[in-house]
PDB file of C-alpha atoms in Angstrom:
ATOM      1  CA  SER A   1      46.992 -13.382 -14.759  1.00 48.00           C
ATOM      2  CA  GLN A   2      49.041 -16.494 -14.046  1.00 51.00           C
ATOM      3  CA  GLN A   3      52.412 -15.819 -12.493  1.00 67.00           C
ATOM      4  CA  GLY A   4      53.963 -19.259 -12.626  1.00 73.00           C
ATOM      5  CA  GLU A   5      55.035 -21.195 -15.671  1.00 83.00           C
ATOM      6  CA  GLU A   6      55.783 -24.876 -15.262  1.00 86.00           C
ATOM      7  CA  ASP A   7      58.217 -26.742 -17.432  1.00 88.00           C
ATOM      8  CA  PRO A   8      57.817 -29.200 -19.034  1.00 93.00           C
ATOM      9  CA  GLN A   9      54.108 -29.024 -19.894  1.00 93.00           C
ATOM     10  CA  ALA A  10      53.983 -32.810 -20.037  1.00 96.00           C
ATOM     11  CA  LEU A  11      56.290 -35.576 -18.816  1.00 96.00           C
ATOM     12  CA  SER A  12      56.119 -39.350 -19.286  1.00 97.00           C
ATOM     13  CA  ILE A  13      58.333 -41.717 -17.316  1.00 97.00           C
ATOM     14  CA  GLN A  14      58.495 -45.337 -16.140  1.00 97.00           C
ATOM     15  CA  GLU A  15      57.803 -46.406 -12.578  1.00 97.00           C
ATOM     16  CA  GLY A  16      60.918 -46.158 -10.442  1.00 97.00           C
ATOM     17  CA  GLU A  17      62.367 -43.228 -12.355  1.00 98.00           C
ATOM     18  CA  ASN A  18      62.668 -39.728 -10.920  1.00 98.00           C
ATOM     19  CA  ALA A  19      60.506 -36.865 -12.189  1.00 97.00           C
ATOM     20  CA  THR A  20      61.612 -33.240 -12.109  1.00 97.00           C
ATOM     21  CA  MET A  21      59.289 -30.316 -12.746  1.00 97.00           C
ATOM     22  CA  ASN A  22      60.330 -26.688 -12.840  1.00 96.00           C
ATOM     23  CA  CYS A  23      58.442 -23.500 -12.095  1.00 96.00           C
ATOM     24  CA  SER A  24      59.428 -19.950 -12.951  1.00 95.00           C
ATOM     25  CA  TYR A  25      57.642 -16.875 -11.637  1.00 94.00           C
ATOM     26  CA  LYS A  26      57.764 -13.163 -12.236  1.00 91.00           C
ATOM     27  CA  THR A  27      57.595 -11.174  -8.992  1.00 90.00           C
ATOM     28  CA  SER A  28      58.950 -11.458  -5.460  1.00 91.00           C
ATOM     29  CA  ILE A  29      57.065 -13.916  -3.286  1.00 92.00           C
ATOM     30  CA  ASN A  30      56.121 -14.668   0.314  1.00 90.00           C
ATOM     31  CA  ASN A  31      56.010 -18.383  -0.350  1.00 92.00           C
ATOM     32  CA  LEU A  32      55.648 -20.928  -3.117  1.00 94.00           C
ATOM     33  CA  GLN A  33      53.434 -23.995  -2.917  1.00 94.00           C
ATOM     34  CA  TRP A  34      53.138 -27.166  -4.974  1.00 96.00           C
ATOM     35  CA  TYR A  35      49.797 -28.891  -5.533  1.00 96.00           C
ATOM     36  CA  ARG A  36      48.810 -32.135  -7.214  1.00 97.00           C
ATOM     37  CA  GLN A  37      45.554 -32.664  -9.067  1.00 96.00           C
ATOM     38  CA  ASN A  38      44.113 -35.953 -10.259  1.00 91.00           C
ATOM     39  CA  SER A  39      40.619 -37.151 -10.950  1.00 80.00           C
ATOM     40  CA  GLY A  40      40.493 -39.309  -7.870  1.00 73.00           C
ATOM     41  CA  ARG A  41      41.504 -36.886  -5.111  1.00 75.00           C
ATOM     42  CA  GLY A  42      41.090 -33.449  -6.660  1.00 84.00           C
ATOM     43  CA  LEU A  43      43.583 -30.692  -5.845  1.00 92.00           C
ATOM     44  CA  VAL A  44      45.857 -31.530  -2.931  1.00 94.00           C
ATOM     45  CA  HIS A  45      48.561 -29.473  -1.244  1.00 94.00           C
ATOM     46  CA  LEU A  46      52.040 -31.066  -1.315  1.00 96.00           C
ATOM     47  CA  ILE A  47      54.619 -28.639   0.050  1.00 95.00           C
ATOM     48  CA  LEU A  48      54.921 -24.975   1.061  1.00 94.00           C
ATOM     49  CA  ILE A  49      58.368 -23.345   0.895  1.00 95.00           C
ATOM     50  CA  ARG A  50      58.916 -19.848   2.231  1.00 93.00           C
ATOM     51  CA  SER A  51      60.991 -17.208   0.496  1.00 93.00           C
ATOM     52  CA  ASN A  52      63.796 -17.535   3.060  1.00 94.00           C
ATOM     53  CA  GLU A  53      64.060 -21.308   2.587  1.00 96.00           C
ATOM     54  CA  ARG A  54      66.088 -23.036  -0.110  1.00 97.00           C
ATOM     55  CA  GLU A  55      65.033 -26.668   0.135  1.00 98.00           C
ATOM     56  CA  LYS A  56      62.310 -28.792   1.722  1.00 97.00           C
ATOM     57  CA  HIS A  57      61.604 -32.495   1.786  1.00 96.00           C
ATOM     58  CA  SER A  58      58.440 -34.479   2.318  1.00 95.00           C
ATOM     59  CA  GLY A  59      58.652 -38.223   1.821  1.00 97.00           C
ATOM     60  CA  ARG A  60      59.643 -38.799  -1.818  1.00 97.00           C
ATOM     61  CA  LEU A  61      59.239 -35.104  -2.645  1.00 98.00           C
ATOM     62  CA  ARG A  62      62.033 -32.557  -2.708  1.00 98.00           C
ATOM     63  CA  VAL A  63      61.422 -28.895  -3.469  1.00 98.00           C
ATOM     64  CA  THR A  64      64.068 -26.278  -4.085  1.00 98.00           C
ATOM     65  CA  LEU A  65      63.651 -22.528  -4.347  1.00 98.00           C
ATOM     66  CA  ASP A  66      66.041 -20.045  -5.940  1.00 97.00           C
ATOM     67  CA  THR A  67      64.676 -16.554  -5.364  1.00 96.00           C
ATOM     68  CA  SER A  68      67.530 -14.938  -7.306  1.00 96.00           C
ATOM     69  CA  LYS A  69      66.417 -16.825 -10.418  1.00 96.00           C
ATOM     70  CA  LYS A  70      62.725 -16.710  -9.469  1.00 95.00           C
ATOM     71  CA  SER A  71      62.437 -20.442  -9.936  1.00 96.00           C
ATOM     72  CA  SER A  72      61.549 -23.612  -8.077  1.00 97.00           C
ATOM     73  CA  SER A  73      61.776 -27.296  -8.819  1.00 98.00           C
ATOM     74  CA  LEU A  74      59.835 -30.315  -7.602  1.00 98.00           C
ATOM     75  CA  LEU A  75      61.586 -33.676  -7.627  1.00 98.00           C
ATOM     76  CA  ILE A  76      59.616 -36.887  -7.159  1.00 98.00           C
ATOM     77  CA  THR A  77      61.944 -39.815  -6.513  1.00 98.00           C
ATOM     78  CA  ALA A  78      61.163 -43.454  -7.288  1.00 98.00           C
ATOM     79  CA  SER A  79      57.915 -42.540  -9.016  1.00 98.00           C
ATOM     80  CA  ARG A  80      54.829 -44.764  -8.882  1.00 97.00           C
ATOM     81  CA  ALA A  81      51.855 -45.112 -11.210  1.00 96.00           C
ATOM     82  CA  ALA A  82      49.796 -43.407  -8.508  1.00 94.00           C
ATOM     83  CA  ASP A  83      51.892 -40.249  -8.987  1.00 96.00           C
ATOM     84  CA  THR A  84      50.196 -39.757 -12.365  1.00 96.00           C
ATOM     85  CA  ALA A  85      48.581 -36.331 -12.067  1.00 96.00           C
ATOM     86  CA  SER A  86      48.929 -32.666 -12.944  1.00 96.00           C
ATOM     87  CA  TYR A  87      51.328 -30.726 -10.738  1.00 97.00           C
ATOM     88  CA  PHE A  88      50.927 -26.998 -10.158  1.00 96.00           C
ATOM     89  CA  CYS A  89      53.179 -24.469  -8.556  1.00 95.00           C
ATOM     90  CA  ALA A  90      51.417 -21.578  -6.905  1.00 94.00           C
ATOM     91  CA  THR A  91      52.931 -18.396  -5.529  1.00 93.00           C
ATOM     92  CA  VAL A  92      51.875 -15.815  -2.977  1.00 90.00           C
ATOM     93  CA  PRO A  93      53.324 -12.560  -4.382  1.00 87.00           C
ATOM     94  CA  GLY A  94      55.086 -10.381  -1.851  1.00 83.00           C
ATOM     95  CA  ASN A  95      52.553  -7.546  -1.901  1.00 76.00           C
ATOM     96  CA  THR A  96      49.420  -9.699  -1.740  1.00 79.00           C
ATOM     97  CA  ASP A  97      47.829 -12.412   0.331  1.00 80.00           C
ATOM     98  CA  LYS A  98      46.448 -14.547  -2.473  1.00 86.00           C
ATOM     99  CA  LEU A  99      47.602 -17.680  -4.239  1.00 89.00           C
ATOM    100  CA  ILE A 100      48.316 -17.549  -7.974  1.00 91.00           C
ATOM    101  CA  PHE A 101      48.579 -20.859  -9.805  1.00 93.00           C
ATOM    102  CA  GLY A 102      50.801 -21.700 -12.720  1.00 92.00           C
ATOM    103  CA  THR A 103      49.881 -23.594 -15.829  1.00 91.00           C
ATOM    104  CA  GLY A 104      50.796 -27.070 -14.573  1.00 94.00           C
ATOM    105  CA  THR A 105      52.846 -30.083 -15.632  1.00 96.00           C
ATOM    106  CA  ARG A 106      51.011 -33.254 -16.628  1.00 96.00           C
ATOM    107  CA  LEU A 107      52.961 -36.260 -15.341  1.00 97.00           C
ATOM    108  CA  GLN A 108      52.276 -39.769 -16.643  1.00 97.00           C
ATOM    109  CA  VAL A 109      53.980 -42.662 -14.855  1.00 97.00           C
ATOM    110  CA  PHE A 110      53.794 -45.965 -16.703  1.00 96.00           C
ATOM    111  CA  PRO A 111      53.848 -49.237 -14.713  1.00 92.00           C
TER     112      PRO A 111
ATOM    113  CA  GLU B   1      38.479 -33.930   9.860  1.00 64.00           C
ATOM    114  CA  ALA B   2      35.788 -33.597   7.193  1.00 83.00           C
ATOM    115  CA  GLY B   3      36.930 -31.950   3.996  1.00 93.00           C
ATOM    116  CA  VAL B   4      35.530 -29.061   1.997  1.00 96.00           C
ATOM    117  CA  ALA B   5      32.097 -29.925   0.665  1.00 96.00           C
ATOM    118  CA  GLN B   6      30.679 -28.616  -2.581  1.00 97.00           C
ATOM    119  CA  SER B   7      27.410 -29.109  -4.430  1.00 97.00           C
ATOM    120  CA  PRO B   8      26.300 -29.838  -6.998  1.00 97.00           C
ATOM    121  CA  ARG B   9      29.127 -31.862  -8.549  1.00 96.00           C
ATOM    122  CA  TYR B  10      27.903 -31.309 -12.093  1.00 97.00           C
ATOM    123  CA  LYS B  11      25.611 -28.763 -13.709  1.00 97.00           C
ATOM    124  CA  ILE B  12      24.539 -28.269 -17.309  1.00 98.00           C
ATOM    125  CA  ILE B  13      22.659 -25.108 -18.250  1.00 97.00           C
ATOM    126  CA  GLU B  14      21.787 -23.064 -21.311  1.00 97.00           C
ATOM    127  CA  LYS B  15      23.504 -19.718 -21.875  1.00 96.00           C
ATOM    128  CA  ARG B  16      21.757 -16.789 -20.231  1.00 97.00           C
ATOM    129  CA  GLN B  17      20.414 -19.039 -17.457  1.00 97.00           C
ATOM    130  CA  SER B  18      21.406 -18.641 -13.813  1.00 98.00           C
ATOM    131  CA  VAL B  19      23.278 -21.096 -11.634  1.00 98.00           C
ATOM    132  CA  ALA B  20      24.413 -21.239  -8.015  1.00 98.00           C
ATOM    133  CA  PHE B  21      27.116 -23.275  -6.313  1.00 98.00           C
ATOM    134  CA  TRP B  22      27.397 -24.029  -2.623  1.00 97.00           C
ATOM    135  CA  CYS B  23      30.457 -24.591  -0.449  1.00 97.00           C
ATOM    136  CA  ASN B  24      30.899 -25.683   3.149  1.00 97.00           C
ATOM    137  CA  PRO B  25      34.505 -25.191   4.321  1.00 96.00           C
ATOM    138  CA  ILE B  26      36.420 -27.146   6.909  1.00 96.00           C
ATOM    139  CA  SER B  27      35.180 -26.293  10.393  1.00 94.00           C
ATOM    140  CA  GLY B  28      37.172 -23.496  11.975  1.00 91.00           C
ATOM    141  CA  HIS B  29      38.752 -22.274   8.748  1.00 93.00           C
ATOM    142  CA  ALA B  30      38.488 -18.496   8.591  1.00 91.00           C
ATOM    143  CA  THR B  31      39.422 -18.036   4.952  1.00 93.00           C
ATOM    144  CA  LEU B  32      37.351 -19.261   2.009  1.00 95.00           C
ATOM    145  CA  TYR B  33      38.220 -19.061  -1.668  1.00 96.00           C
ATOM    146  CA  TRP B  34      36.402 -19.601  -4.965  1.00 97.00           C
ATOM    147  CA  TYR B  35      38.491 -20.513  -7.991  1.00 97.00           C
ATOM    148  CA  GLN B  36      37.609 -21.029 -11.644  1.00 97.00           C
ATOM    149  CA  GLN B  37      39.567 -23.695 -13.514  1.00 96.00           C
ATOM    150  CA  ILE B  38      39.201 -23.836 -17.269  1.00 95.00           C
ATOM    151  CA  LEU B  39      40.234 -27.092 -18.922  1.00 91.00           C
ATOM    152  CA  GLY B  40      43.993 -27.302 -19.356  1.00 90.00           C
ATOM    153  CA  GLN B  41      44.750 -24.328 -17.100  1.00 92.00           C
ATOM    154  CA  GLY B  42      45.555 -23.740 -13.465  1.00 93.00           C
ATOM    155  CA  PRO B  43      42.891 -22.496 -11.057  1.00 95.00           C
ATOM    156  CA  LYS B  44      42.224 -18.749 -11.126  1.00 95.00           C
ATOM    157  CA  LEU B  45      41.125 -17.002  -7.932  1.00 94.00           C
ATOM    158  CA  LEU B  46      37.720 -15.355  -8.234  1.00 97.00           C
ATOM    159  CA  ILE B  47      37.082 -14.214  -4.677  1.00 96.00           C
ATOM    160  CA  GLN B  48      38.573 -14.620  -1.214  1.00 94.00           C
ATOM    161  CA  PHE B  49      36.725 -14.186   2.086  1.00 94.00           C
ATOM    162  CA  GLN B  50      38.192 -13.734   5.562  1.00 91.00           C
ATOM    163  CA  ASN B  51      35.361 -14.755   7.893  1.00 87.00           C
ATOM    164  CA  ASN B  52      32.420 -13.069   6.130  1.00 82.00           C
ATOM    165  CA  GLY B  53      34.333 -10.123   4.695  1.00 91.00           C
ATOM    166  CA  VAL B  54      35.737  -9.937   1.161  1.00 92.00           C
ATOM    167  CA  VAL B  55      39.551  -9.793   1.043  1.00 90.00           C
ATOM    168  CA  ASP B  56      39.999  -9.887  -2.740  1.00 91.00           C
ATOM    169  CA  ASP B  57      37.501  -9.959  -5.587  1.00 94.00           C
ATOM    170  CA  SER B  58      39.610  -8.244  -8.213  1.00 92.00           C
ATOM    171  CA  GLN B  59      39.167 -11.057 -10.740  1.00 93.00           C
ATOM    172  CA  LEU B  60      35.459 -11.644 -10.179  1.00 96.00           C
ATOM    173  CA  PRO B  61      33.377 -10.551 -13.212  1.00 95.00           C
ATOM    174  CA  LYS B  62      30.995  -8.549 -11.091  1.00 95.00           C
ATOM    175  CA  ASP B  63      28.533  -7.864 -13.880  1.00 96.00           C
ATOM    176  CA  ARG B  64      27.502 -11.526 -13.803  1.00 97.00           C
ATOM    177  CA  PHE B  65      29.156 -13.230 -10.835  1.00 98.00           C
ATOM    178  CA  SER B  66      28.299 -12.714  -7.183  1.00 97.00           C
ATOM    179  CA  ALA B  67      29.331 -14.489  -4.012  1.00 97.00           C
ATOM    180  CA  GLU B  68      28.445 -14.287  -0.366  1.00 95.00           C
ATOM    181  CA  ARG B  69      29.542 -15.934   2.840  1.00 94.00           C
ATOM    182  CA  LEU B  70      26.873 -15.556   5.450  1.00 82.00           C
ATOM    183  CA  LYS B  71      27.832 -15.907   9.122  1.00 84.00           C
ATOM    184  CA  GLY B  72      31.418 -16.606   8.064  1.00 82.00           C
ATOM    185  CA  VAL B  73      30.783 -20.273   7.281  1.00 91.00           C
ATOM    186  CA  ASP B  74      29.021 -21.515   4.123  1.00 95.00           C
ATOM    187  CA  SER B  75      29.342 -19.685   0.851  1.00 97.00           C
ATOM    188  CA  THR B  76      27.443 -19.486  -2.413  1.00 97.00           C
ATOM    189  CA  LEU B  77      28.718 -18.399  -5.814  1.00 98.00           C
ATOM    190  CA  LYS B  78      26.162 -17.327  -8.415  1.00 98.00           C
ATOM    191  CA  ILE B  79      26.393 -16.682 -12.118  1.00 98.00           C
ATOM    192  CA  GLN B  80      23.606 -14.677 -13.745  1.00 97.00           C
ATOM    193  CA  PRO B  81      23.386 -14.787 -16.739  1.00 96.00           C
ATOM    194  CA  ALA B  82      25.812 -17.515 -17.771  1.00 97.00           C
ATOM    195  CA  LYS B  83      27.929 -17.316 -20.923  1.00 97.00           C
ATOM    196  CA  LEU B  84      29.544 -20.103 -22.929  1.00 97.00           C
ATOM    197  CA  GLU B  85      32.981 -19.087 -21.640  1.00 96.00           C
ATOM    198  CA  ASP B  86      31.864 -19.759 -18.064  1.00 97.00           C
ATOM    199  CA  SER B  87      32.150 -23.497 -18.729  1.00 97.00           C
ATOM    200  CA  ALA B  88      34.745 -24.610 -16.193  1.00 97.00           C
ATOM    201  CA  VAL B  89      35.246 -26.356 -12.879  1.00 96.00           C
ATOM    202  CA  TYR B  90      34.484 -24.123  -9.896  1.00 97.00           C
ATOM    203  CA  LEU B  91      36.614 -24.992  -6.904  1.00 97.00           C
ATOM    204  CA  CYS B  92      36.053 -23.924  -3.334  1.00 97.00           C
ATOM    205  CA  ALA B  93      38.936 -23.979  -0.867  1.00 96.00           C
ATOM    206  CA  SER B  94      39.486 -23.023   2.746  1.00 95.00           C
ATOM    207  CA  SER B  95      42.418 -22.375   5.052  1.00 93.00           C
ATOM    208  CA  ARG B  96      42.947 -21.508   8.699  1.00 90.00           C
ATOM    209  CA  GLY B  97      44.650 -18.231   7.889  1.00 82.00           C
ATOM    210  CA  LEU B  98      45.359 -16.144   4.835  1.00 75.00           C
ATOM    211  CA  ALA B  99      47.072 -17.515   1.734  1.00 66.00           C
ATOM    212  CA  GLY B 100      50.378 -16.023   2.758  1.00 67.00           C
ATOM    213  CA  ALA B 101      50.811 -18.443   5.623  1.00 73.00           C
ATOM    214  CA  ASP B 102      48.658 -21.539   5.300  1.00 82.00           C
ATOM    215  CA  GLU B 103      47.994 -24.339   2.865  1.00 88.00           C
ATOM    216  CA  GLN B 104      44.595 -24.446   1.240  1.00 92.00           C
ATOM    217  CA  PHE B 105      42.257 -27.420   1.272  1.00 94.00           C
ATOM    218  CA  PHE B 106      40.160 -27.870  -1.853  1.00 95.00           C
ATOM    219  CA  GLY B 107      36.732 -29.337  -2.396  1.00 96.00           C
ATOM    220  CA  PRO B 108      35.926 -31.710  -5.270  1.00 95.00           C
ATOM    221  CA  GLY B 109      34.637 -28.903  -7.465  1.00 96.00           C
ATOM    222  CA  THR B 110      31.518 -28.288  -9.531  1.00 96.00           C
ATOM    223  CA  ARG B 111      31.853 -28.938 -13.248  1.00 96.00           C
ATOM    224  CA  LEU B 112      29.710 -26.397 -15.113  1.00 97.00           C
ATOM    225  CA  THR B 113      28.820 -26.821 -18.769  1.00 98.00           C
ATOM    226  CA  VAL B 114      27.094 -23.925 -20.515  1.00 97.00           C
ATOM    227  CA  LEU B 115      25.409 -24.843 -23.807  1.00 97.00           C
TER     228      LEU B 115
END
């Protein structure tokens, strides 16, 4: 079963705008990871945030984690056409050692 | 470093036929995963190996799917016999440690179409 649910399912923005994607999950976690998937580079890891962390940054990416609400958000600032892809959150539930992917958000960035 | 290699990239078969996929993980990565990704969904874990031992295969349909990882390196995933609902992309991934600690590196996938 899929633990994470991303919101929105699809998002269209112009280059230069910010894109925010949300992920909600059901059970306690060890960590939460965000992945990007496009036809050119396949599925690529973006950021891993542990359950005791609240925020992480990587370049134009900012991830927050609220374990009390069982939710996370991914912010992409100053988006580019090359950011067009599907974005997945994936969780490692607290009692397992496996990664469970959500349903994904399809992001379209128009030049 | 070289990435995760998979072959073939595409495969079309008739239902009830057999098919096998091959994966070569990143050198030195102890953990290997096979995922199934149906169009429009996120990847679903089928089986996870730590070296050449199975860590989790709870979502592997064992009546038709099998996987092995000989000598803790390469792995093969087999489907016998295939059903229409097996049409999907099969992704192989590897990581240095278990999923709880390390990021996973994914191969390009094998797109299977069952007619």
